[in-house]
Coordinates of C-alpha atoms in Angstrom, one line a residue:
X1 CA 41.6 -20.3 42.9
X2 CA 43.1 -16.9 42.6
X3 CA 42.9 -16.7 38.9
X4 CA 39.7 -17.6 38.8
X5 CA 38.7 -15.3 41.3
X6 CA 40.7 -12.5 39.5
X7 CA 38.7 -13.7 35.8
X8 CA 35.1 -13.5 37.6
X9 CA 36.4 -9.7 39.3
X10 CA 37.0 -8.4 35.6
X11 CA 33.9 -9.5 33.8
X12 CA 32.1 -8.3 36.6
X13 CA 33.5 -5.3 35.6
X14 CA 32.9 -5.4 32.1
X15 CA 29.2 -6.1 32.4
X16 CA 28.8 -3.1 35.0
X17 CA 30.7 -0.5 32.8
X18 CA 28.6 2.1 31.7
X19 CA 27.6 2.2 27.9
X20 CA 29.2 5.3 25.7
X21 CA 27.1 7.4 24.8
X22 CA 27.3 8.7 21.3
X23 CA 28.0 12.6 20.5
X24 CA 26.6 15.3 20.0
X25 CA 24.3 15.3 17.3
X26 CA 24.4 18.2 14.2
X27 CA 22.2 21.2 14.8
X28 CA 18.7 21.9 13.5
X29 CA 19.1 23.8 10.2
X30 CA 16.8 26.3 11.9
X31 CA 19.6 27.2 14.4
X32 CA 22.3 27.6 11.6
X33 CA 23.6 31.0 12.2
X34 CA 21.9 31.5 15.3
X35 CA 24.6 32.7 17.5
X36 CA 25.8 35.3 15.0
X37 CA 21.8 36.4 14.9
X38 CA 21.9 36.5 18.3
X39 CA 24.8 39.3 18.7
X40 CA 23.2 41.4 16.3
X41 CA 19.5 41.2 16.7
X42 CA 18.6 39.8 20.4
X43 CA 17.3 42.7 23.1
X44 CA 17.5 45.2 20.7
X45 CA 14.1 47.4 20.6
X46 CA 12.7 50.4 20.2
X47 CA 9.5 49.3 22.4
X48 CA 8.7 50.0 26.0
X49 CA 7.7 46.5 27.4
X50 CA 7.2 45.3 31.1
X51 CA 6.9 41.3 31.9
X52 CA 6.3 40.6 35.1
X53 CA 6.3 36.7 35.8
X54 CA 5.3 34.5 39.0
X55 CA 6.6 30.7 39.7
X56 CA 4.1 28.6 42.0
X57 CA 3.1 24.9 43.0
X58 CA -0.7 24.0 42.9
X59 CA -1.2 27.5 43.5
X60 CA 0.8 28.3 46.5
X61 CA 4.5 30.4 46.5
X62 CA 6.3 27.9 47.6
X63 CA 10.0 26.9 46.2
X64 CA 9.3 24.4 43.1
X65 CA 10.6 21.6 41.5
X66 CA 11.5 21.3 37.5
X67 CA 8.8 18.6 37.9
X68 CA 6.2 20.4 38.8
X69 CA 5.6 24.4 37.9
X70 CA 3.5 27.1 37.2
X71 CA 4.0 30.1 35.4
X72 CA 2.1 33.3 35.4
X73 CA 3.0 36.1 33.3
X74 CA 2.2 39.4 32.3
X75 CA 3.5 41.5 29.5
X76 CA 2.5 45.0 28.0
X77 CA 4.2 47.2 25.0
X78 CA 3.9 50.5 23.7
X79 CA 5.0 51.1 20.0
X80 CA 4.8 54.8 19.7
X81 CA 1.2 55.1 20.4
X82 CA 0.1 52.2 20.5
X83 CA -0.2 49.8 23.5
X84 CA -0.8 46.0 23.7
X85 CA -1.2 43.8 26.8
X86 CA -0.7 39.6 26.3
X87 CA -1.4 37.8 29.6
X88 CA 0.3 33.8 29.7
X89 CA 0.4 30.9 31.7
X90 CA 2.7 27.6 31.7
X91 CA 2.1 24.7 33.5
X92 CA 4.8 21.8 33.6
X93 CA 5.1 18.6 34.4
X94 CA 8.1 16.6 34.1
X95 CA 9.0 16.9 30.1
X96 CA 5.3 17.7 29.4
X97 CA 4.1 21.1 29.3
X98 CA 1.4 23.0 28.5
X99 CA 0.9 27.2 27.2
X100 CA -1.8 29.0 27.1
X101 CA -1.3 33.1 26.5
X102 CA -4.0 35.5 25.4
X103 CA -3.9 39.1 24.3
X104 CA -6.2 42.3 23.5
X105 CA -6.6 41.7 20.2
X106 CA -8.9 38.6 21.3
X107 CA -6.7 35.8 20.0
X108 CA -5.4 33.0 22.3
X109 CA -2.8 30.6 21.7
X110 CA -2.7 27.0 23.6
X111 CA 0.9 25.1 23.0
X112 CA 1.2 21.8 24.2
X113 CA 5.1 20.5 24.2
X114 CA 6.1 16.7 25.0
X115 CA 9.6 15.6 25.5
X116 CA 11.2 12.5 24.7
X117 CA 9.2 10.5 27.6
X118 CA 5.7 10.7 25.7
X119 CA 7.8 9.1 22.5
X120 CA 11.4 8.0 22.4
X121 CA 14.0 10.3 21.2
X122 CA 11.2 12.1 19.6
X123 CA 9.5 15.9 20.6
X124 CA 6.0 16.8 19.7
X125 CA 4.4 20.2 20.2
X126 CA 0.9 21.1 18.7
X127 CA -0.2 24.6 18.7
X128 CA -3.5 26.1 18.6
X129 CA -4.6 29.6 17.9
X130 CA -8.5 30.9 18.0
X131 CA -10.0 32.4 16.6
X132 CA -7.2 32.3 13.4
X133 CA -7.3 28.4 13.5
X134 CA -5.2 28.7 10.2
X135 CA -1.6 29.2 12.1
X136 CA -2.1 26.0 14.0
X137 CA 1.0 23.6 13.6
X138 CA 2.2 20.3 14.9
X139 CA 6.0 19.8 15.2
X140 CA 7.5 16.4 15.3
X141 CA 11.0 16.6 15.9
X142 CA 13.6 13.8 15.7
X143 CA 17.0 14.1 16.8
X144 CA 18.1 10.8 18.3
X145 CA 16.9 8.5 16.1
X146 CA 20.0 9.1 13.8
X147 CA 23.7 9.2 15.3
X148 CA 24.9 12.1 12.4
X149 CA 21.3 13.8 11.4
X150 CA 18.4 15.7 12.4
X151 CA 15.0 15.9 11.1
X152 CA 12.0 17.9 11.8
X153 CA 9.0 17.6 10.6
X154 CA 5.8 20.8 10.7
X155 CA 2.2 20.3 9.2
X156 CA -0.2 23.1 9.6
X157 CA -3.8 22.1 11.3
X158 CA -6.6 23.2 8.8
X159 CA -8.3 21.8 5.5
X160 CA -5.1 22.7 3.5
X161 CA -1.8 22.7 5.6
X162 CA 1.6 23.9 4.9
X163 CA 3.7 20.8 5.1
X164 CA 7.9 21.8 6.0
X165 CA 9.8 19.4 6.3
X166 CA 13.8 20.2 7.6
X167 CA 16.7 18.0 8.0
X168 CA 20.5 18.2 8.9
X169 CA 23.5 15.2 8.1
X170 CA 26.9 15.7 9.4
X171 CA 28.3 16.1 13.4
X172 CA 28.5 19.0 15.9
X173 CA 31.5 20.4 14.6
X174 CA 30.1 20.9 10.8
X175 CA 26.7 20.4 9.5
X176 CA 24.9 20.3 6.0
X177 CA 21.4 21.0 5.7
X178 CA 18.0 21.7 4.0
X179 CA 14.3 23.4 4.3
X180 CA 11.5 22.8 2.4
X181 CA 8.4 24.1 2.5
X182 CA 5.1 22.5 0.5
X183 CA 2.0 24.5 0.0
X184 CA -0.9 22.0 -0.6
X185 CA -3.4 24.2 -1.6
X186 CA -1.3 25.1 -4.8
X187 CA 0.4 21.8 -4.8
X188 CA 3.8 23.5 -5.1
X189 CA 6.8 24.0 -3.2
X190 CA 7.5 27.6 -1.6
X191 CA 10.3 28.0 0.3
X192 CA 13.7 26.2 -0.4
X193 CA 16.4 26.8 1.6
X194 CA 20.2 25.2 2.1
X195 CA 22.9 25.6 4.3
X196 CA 26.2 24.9 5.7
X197 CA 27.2 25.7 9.6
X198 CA 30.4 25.1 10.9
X199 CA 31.0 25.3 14.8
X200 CA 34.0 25.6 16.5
X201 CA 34.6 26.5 20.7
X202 CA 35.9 29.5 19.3
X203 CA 34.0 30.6 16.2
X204 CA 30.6 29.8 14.9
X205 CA 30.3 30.4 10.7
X206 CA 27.2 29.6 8.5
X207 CA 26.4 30.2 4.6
X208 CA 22.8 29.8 3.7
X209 CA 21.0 29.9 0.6
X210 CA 17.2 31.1 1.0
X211 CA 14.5 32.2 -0.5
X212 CA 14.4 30.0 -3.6
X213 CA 17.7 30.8 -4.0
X214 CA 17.5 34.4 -4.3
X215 CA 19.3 35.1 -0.8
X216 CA 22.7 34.8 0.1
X217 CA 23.5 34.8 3.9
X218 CA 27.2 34.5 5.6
X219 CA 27.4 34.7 9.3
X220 CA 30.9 34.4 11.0
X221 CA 30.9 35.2 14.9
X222 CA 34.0 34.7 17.1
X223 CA 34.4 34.7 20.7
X224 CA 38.0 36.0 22.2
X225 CA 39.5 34.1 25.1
X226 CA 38.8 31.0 27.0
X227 CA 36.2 32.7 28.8
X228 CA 34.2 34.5 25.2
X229 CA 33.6 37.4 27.6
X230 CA 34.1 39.5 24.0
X231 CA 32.8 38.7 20.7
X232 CA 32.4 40.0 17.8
X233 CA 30.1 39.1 14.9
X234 CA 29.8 40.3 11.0
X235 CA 27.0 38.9 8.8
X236 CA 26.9 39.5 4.7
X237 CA 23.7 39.2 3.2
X238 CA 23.1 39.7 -1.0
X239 CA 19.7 39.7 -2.8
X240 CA 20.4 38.2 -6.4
X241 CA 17.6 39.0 -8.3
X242 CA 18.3 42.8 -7.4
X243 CA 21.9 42.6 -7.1
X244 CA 21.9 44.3 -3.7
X245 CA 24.9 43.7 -0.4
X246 CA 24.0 44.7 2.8
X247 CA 26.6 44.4 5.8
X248 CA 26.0 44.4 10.0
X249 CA 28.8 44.2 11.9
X250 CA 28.7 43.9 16.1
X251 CA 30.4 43.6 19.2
X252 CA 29.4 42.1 22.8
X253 CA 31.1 42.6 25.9
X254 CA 30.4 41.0 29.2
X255 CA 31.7 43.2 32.1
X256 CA 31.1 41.2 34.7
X257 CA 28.0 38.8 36.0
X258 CA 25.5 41.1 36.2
X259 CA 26.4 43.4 32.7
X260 CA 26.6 43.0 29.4
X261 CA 26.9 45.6 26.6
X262 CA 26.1 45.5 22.9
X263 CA 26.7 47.3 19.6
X264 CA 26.0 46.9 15.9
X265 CA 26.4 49.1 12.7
X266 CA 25.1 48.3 9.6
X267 CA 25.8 49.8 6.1
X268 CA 23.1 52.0 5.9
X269 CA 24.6 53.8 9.5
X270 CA 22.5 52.9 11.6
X271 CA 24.4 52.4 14.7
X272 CA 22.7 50.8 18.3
X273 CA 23.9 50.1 21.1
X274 CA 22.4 47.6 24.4
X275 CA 22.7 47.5 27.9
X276 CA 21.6 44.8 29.8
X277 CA 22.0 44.2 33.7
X278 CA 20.6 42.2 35.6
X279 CA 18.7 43.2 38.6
X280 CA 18.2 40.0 39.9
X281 CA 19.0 36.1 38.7
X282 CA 15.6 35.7 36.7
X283 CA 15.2 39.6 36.3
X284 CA 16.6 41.9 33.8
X285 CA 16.7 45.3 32.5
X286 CA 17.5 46.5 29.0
X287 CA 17.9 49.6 27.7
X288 CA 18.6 50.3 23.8
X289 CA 19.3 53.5 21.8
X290 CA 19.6 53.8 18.1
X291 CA 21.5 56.9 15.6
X292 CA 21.0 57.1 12.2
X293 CA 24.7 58.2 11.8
X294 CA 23.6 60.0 7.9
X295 CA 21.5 62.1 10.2
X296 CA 22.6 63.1 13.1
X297 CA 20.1 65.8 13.4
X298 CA 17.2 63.3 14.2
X299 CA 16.3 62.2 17.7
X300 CA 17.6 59.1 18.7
X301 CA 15.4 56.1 19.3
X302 CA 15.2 54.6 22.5
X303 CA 14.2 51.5 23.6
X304 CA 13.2 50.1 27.3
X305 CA 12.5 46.9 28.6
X306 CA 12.1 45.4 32.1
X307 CA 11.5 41.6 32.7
X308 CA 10.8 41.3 36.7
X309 CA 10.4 37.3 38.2
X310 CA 9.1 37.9 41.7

């Protein structure tokens, strides 16, 4: 009686055991190199913008739920002496959601995104501009489908779409991939791009070959210590048919939860630098500053944004 006791226990056990699941799957080729982009080209501006965004439920300023949210925001820019003003709102509901942003040039954009719910292990988002109906798209990506690959899919909405297809084989650790784009009003292909990325906890590196093979881009970043408080980042880039190098190099620091600073130089001496702090958790300030170090007798450039969530 025992041992048949014990024999019932343990496949009652086996059958309740929770199923692996498999791991990660590689990166989009789109977000090859991303990180190292990310050090040397995100807040960095030379603009003066203020956003200014507002969370509700059904209207009312209440705490929300993932579930269920609204999003108001405002945001306005001034480029030298010119001003612009682009006025958005996001409603979501569970893994649907739904933009809709307008600005004073007359042009309004509606984005409709769908998580895996609507279609299993797939994401769709459709996009909508008026009165330029040309740069609509529908995405259709696929990332589940496959255990070591990736694929998404982009047609343009008009008479004679831009068809880009894009798709990634390997795991999260290393990753091959390819980008096509097909024109079908000239039946031929445009864009053809090719990459490798390589991730590590440590170290992200990428080569890609873009541009019908007429750019060459290398990308290494590397984060120091266990908690990548520092990094630094170097990027490569050659144009063949010209037979010209250019080189950025940059450096991020975080000094503690509510600061962050930033610098780059490239070979032509530019040099920037970025502050960022935090004035509260969904608020931010940033405030940029480039040199042109081959003339120092210029006036440096300086760029100032505020991002308030009240």
């Amino acid at each position: 009686m025992g041992n048949s006791h014990r024999r019932k226990k343990k496949r009652k056990n086996k059958s309740t055991r929770p199923k692996q699941e498999p791991g990660p799957r590689p990166r989009l080729f789109c977000d090859f190199g991303r990180i190292a982009n990310d050090l040397l080209r995100k807040g960095y501006n030379q603009d003066q913008i203020l956003s200014i965004s507002t969370h509700s439920c059904n209207g009312v300023m209440v705490p929300c739920t993932l579930h269920h949210l609204q999003t108001l925001t405002s945001r306005a820019v001034k480029h030298g002496r010119q001003s612009t003003m682009q006025l958005g709102a996001r409603y979501k509901y569970k893994n649907a959601a739904i933009d809709v942003n307008m600005d004073t040039k007359s042009s309004i954009s509606t984005t409709l995104t769908l998580g895996g719910e609507f279609l299993p292990s797939t994401h769709v988002k459709a996009s909508v501009r008026f009165p330029d109906c040309n740069s609509s798209k529908l995405n259709l990506k696929f990332q589940h489908f496959f255990r070591n690959a990736t694929l998404l899919f982009s047609v343009g909405l008009n008479r004679s779409p831009d068809v880009m297809l894009s798709a990634t084989i390997g795991t999260s650790s290393i990753a091959f991939g390819m980008e096509s784009k097909y024109k079908t009003a000239s039946r031929s292909f445009t864009q053809y791009d090719a990459g490798i990325s390589v991730t590590k906890p440590t170290c992200d590196a990428s080569i890609i070959l873009a541009e019908k093979c007429d750019l060459l881009r290398l990308a290494y970043a590397h984060h120091f210590g266990h908690s990548r408080k520092i990094s630094a980042v170097a990027e490569v880039t050659r144009r063949l048919s010209k037979n010209k190098n250019s080189l950025a190099v940059g450096v991020s620091c975080i000094l503690d939860n509510l600061t962050t600073v930033k610098a780059k130089l490239n070979n032509q001496g530019k040099l920037q630098a970025l502050l960022i702090h935090k004035i509260k958790p969904n608020s931010c300030l940033n405030i940029s500053g480039e040199v042109d170090m081959k003339a120092l007798d210029k006036i440096p450039r300086i760029g100032l944004a505020l991002a308030l969530m009240l």
